[in-house]
Structure formats: C-alpha cells, structure tokens
C-alpha cells in the first residue's frame, strides 16, 4: 500500500483517529506522518490521552510537558521495531501505554529512545546529584587508581623517578585498603 | 481497624510554631528508589510483589534507620484504615487504592515514612511543620544513606537513580511546600502564582479539589525537574520561590487588613461562630470556615483559639478520620453531623482551657 499523502513511499504507519465518534483511517509513510504529526499533535489520539492522563493525574506535569511528551511518544511510535528488554520484556509500545519502565535496565536497553524524552522532560541529560554512598566511594577509588596508573606510566617514561615512586606508593596504599563491595544483604534480594 | 493506634493524636508535624507557620503548613521531601535488577512493582506478578515487599521490609528494619517504627501491609487493612493513612500523609492515595502486597513503615512522630511497592519499590518521605526544607533534607539524606548500605539501589553515574517514571529519574526528589493562601485566593491572584512558578520550573497545585480551586485555600508548591540538578539546587529553587510566595501572601494580608479590617474581622468571627454552632457540615464547607478561622488566628483577630487546634480540626474533619473517631458510618449525611459534633467539641475544650486564664 502506498502513502495516502505523497503517493510515493510505502505506507508503514497506520493511523486510526476517532473524533466525535467518527472513525477515520490513514495509511501513510513515516516522513509524511512526522510532518503531519507536527502540524496537528495528536488531537484525539489514544496515545496522548493515555500518557497525558497518567502524567496529569500525578499532578506533576503542566500542560506543556504533557503535549511535549505526547509528541515525543508519537515519534517513538514510528519505530516498528520489536526490541524488548531481556529482563522484564518491556517493549516501547508497552511503555507508551503505561508511561512507566518495566525495570531499571530499560534505560539502557532503550538508551537512544529515552535520551530525547529525558532531555525534553528535564532539559538535561546527565545526573548531577548524589548516589548510594558505597557505590560513589567505590567509583571514586577506581577513578583514582586508573589515574595513578596512568601517571605512573607517564612518569616512568619521562624518567621522573621521584614522581613515579610517589605514584607507586599511593597505589600501594589504595590497594591495601579494604576493597569496597556490595551492600550487606544476606543472600541478596529475591529474583 | 487501626483505631487504637491513632486515637485522637496527630503527627508531630502538625504542632504549631514552625518557621513561617503563618503561611506554610508543612514541608515535605520525598525520594524515589528502586532495587537494582528487579522489575518495577507494576510489572511484577502477585507473588513477586509479595517477595520484594517482605524483603524490603526486612532490610529497612535491619537498618534500624527509622526510630520506633510502625509497619503495615496495606493488603491486610480495610479501606477506612487505608484512607486514614492517606489523610495522615503517611501513604499516597495511589498506594491505598492499588492491589497487591504493599507496605508502609513510619516513625513514632510520623515525620518519616517509607512506602513499599507504590510506583517505585521505595518512596522515602520526611514531613515537618512550617518551612523546614533544610531540616527535611538532612533527615531524608541520612535515611537514604543508611538504607543504601542495606539495599542495592538501581543507580548509574549517568542517569542517577532509575525510577519507574522518567519524570523522576536522576535525583528522584520531590520537594513540596504546603501553603495556606487565603488572601491570594480572595484577590484572584493564584493564576499569577501559577505563571510565576512555571517560570522557575515549579508547579503549584490545590491540595483538595480540582485544578486551581482548593478547599481550605491550601496549595502545594513542588519542583518538576529531577535530572541534571543537584539536590541542593532543587531545594534552593523551591526555597527561594516559597519565600517569594510567603512575602506575597503576607503583603496582601496586611493590605486587606488595612483597607478592610472590619469586614475581615466580621468574616473570621462569623466563621468561628459557624464552627462553634453548626450541627451538620460538609467537608468543603468546613474547610472554608476553617480557612477563614486560620487567617483570623494568624492576624490576631480571634482570641481563644490556638493554631494547634485549628490544625488538628483541619486534619480530623477528613472523612476517614471521622470514621475512626466514631465508628463506621454508612451515609454521607451522618458524616456531616459527626464532623460538626467533633468540631464543636474540639472548640469547646479549647474554650475550657482558656477559661482558667
């Protein structure tokens, strides 16, 4: 079937709208759908209503955010991929219905898709706050170790042996410290 | 039923005397946390939910991070009891309404509570009377750190805490200030407040009722963005805006007092009288009078009624509290009578305390 708008590309997006009880169907290609979507964001679309509902009920999103999110979700919806998270089985379609991820790994599985979403929601993409204290300390230690190893190699190469000795000493001290590991949890959380 | 546990005692945070208590009723901070490598609550089957709930309860108690704590599994409580927890701000309406194993653990004074299996595995909350943002943060930060030693939280350096909803990713923090804004409502300036809030990435919402209408003129100011800002930055943002609103409300209060003292005085006296004399009153009507009386107390127009009393009245006239105070009530009309009875009694006992002085 060819796109009803341009008549050239194959129609890969099948769009059903119910407005005032009357059903209308459109079969279009992705570029035309995207263009049409921008012109008339999702009036009457089930996706917007569902997602908008979910988020508005929380009372935490103003109208602007809801519209934005809906537009982004529409953009996500263009992908016909059947990618699913190995751990929880979530697909993008399910996310669109619910507005929630199925498990923490989804942020990695759908990294690309969620990047746009997160940036529009928060205006930023990189975490700037705190973390679980043992994890943070452990990460800091790893970074220091790596930096020291690098410095040591450079010092040796440049024949700055005093600097090298200092690096080596600090490395030894760090290695001697009790290695930080996972939180105390006898047996771990149930799977 | 939990009647015995709660009696007529209110949580610590309702006690008056907090900073800026003339405008700010309470400050609340919540943090969303999830367990690494586990499905979100909505994605779990009933047995998985039960398992994670039991596990988290165990870990929280093992951490001893909450003082003299009380625990409830909401699936074992009847509806009025669950509603009671909602009215005391210990759990959200969502937790009360949903199905499956879900719990709450809270401290003796009810200022700290942790919900299990709401939208996220854990929702930590600290609530205090008046404007006490930094104090709330200190307490919840400590709680979060303690729990992180016992529970492996889902967290990455890039995205921070991984939450069920992308709107909470990063810090997972929501800072809220509950304010009483009767004169801003009276002068129809709430829409202006909304716009001002939106400009700094905050949102303001009526506590009860739909949209901007709020019973009791109570409003909640909260942050929206959780990613890319430090917790300190979010807090600072809310604090600055709250300070502005407080000043704004106070300004309109003095202006109205200056220009319309007689009619305000009259209004608050009539409201107090209505509450003293009523024998049947609906929740929204009661909240209207309570709001006026609270303003009267703050402006020193009313003697013989304390802030503590009016705060308690505000809490206990909510539907589920009435049920617990007097026994199960099937009909709304009866509830209105019981509400009125309670208010009269509460105000009378205040008077008897004042007769001595």
mmCIF file of C-alpha atoms in Angstrom, chain B residues 180 206-210 212-219 283-285 287-288 291 314:
data_model
loop_
_atom_site.group_PDB
_atom_site.id
_atom_site.type_symbol
_atom_site.label_atom_id
_atom_site.label_comp_id
_atom_site.label_asym_id
_atom_site.label_seq_id
_atom_site.Cartn_x
_atom_site.Cartn_y
_atom_site.Cartn_z
ATOM 1 C CA UNK B 180 -2.257 28.479 53.171
ATOM 2 C CA UNK B 206 -4.577 22.944 45.001
ATOM 3 C CA UNK B 207 -4.445 20.330 47.740
ATOM 4 C CA UNK B 208 -8.095 19.397 47.629
ATOM 5 C CA UNK B 209 -10.482 19.938 44.785
ATOM 6 C CA UNK B 210 -9.967 20.249 41.041
ATOM 7 C CA UNK B 212 -6.760 25.725 40.890
ATOM 8 C CA UNK B 213 -9.763 25.562 43.195
ATOM 9 C CA UNK B 214 -8.724 24.312 46.563
ATOM 10 C CA UNK B 215 -10.784 23.656 49.649
ATOM 11 C CA UNK B 216 -9.335 25.453 52.601
ATOM 12 C CA UNK B 217 -7.157 27.639 50.330
ATOM 13 C CA UNK B 218 -4.356 25.095 50.707
ATOM 14 C CA UNK B 219 -1.794 24.837 47.909
ATOM 15 C CA UNK B 283 -16.123 18.767 54.232
ATOM 16 C CA UNK B 284 -15.775 21.621 51.771
ATOM 17 C CA UNK B 285 -17.978 23.973 53.785
ATOM 18 C CA UNK B 287 -12.706 23.758 55.111
ATOM 19 C CA UNK B 288 -13.988 27.149 54.001
ATOM 20 C CA UNK B 291 -9.510 28.603 56.330
ATOM 21 C CA UNK B 314 -8.226 20.524 59.597
#
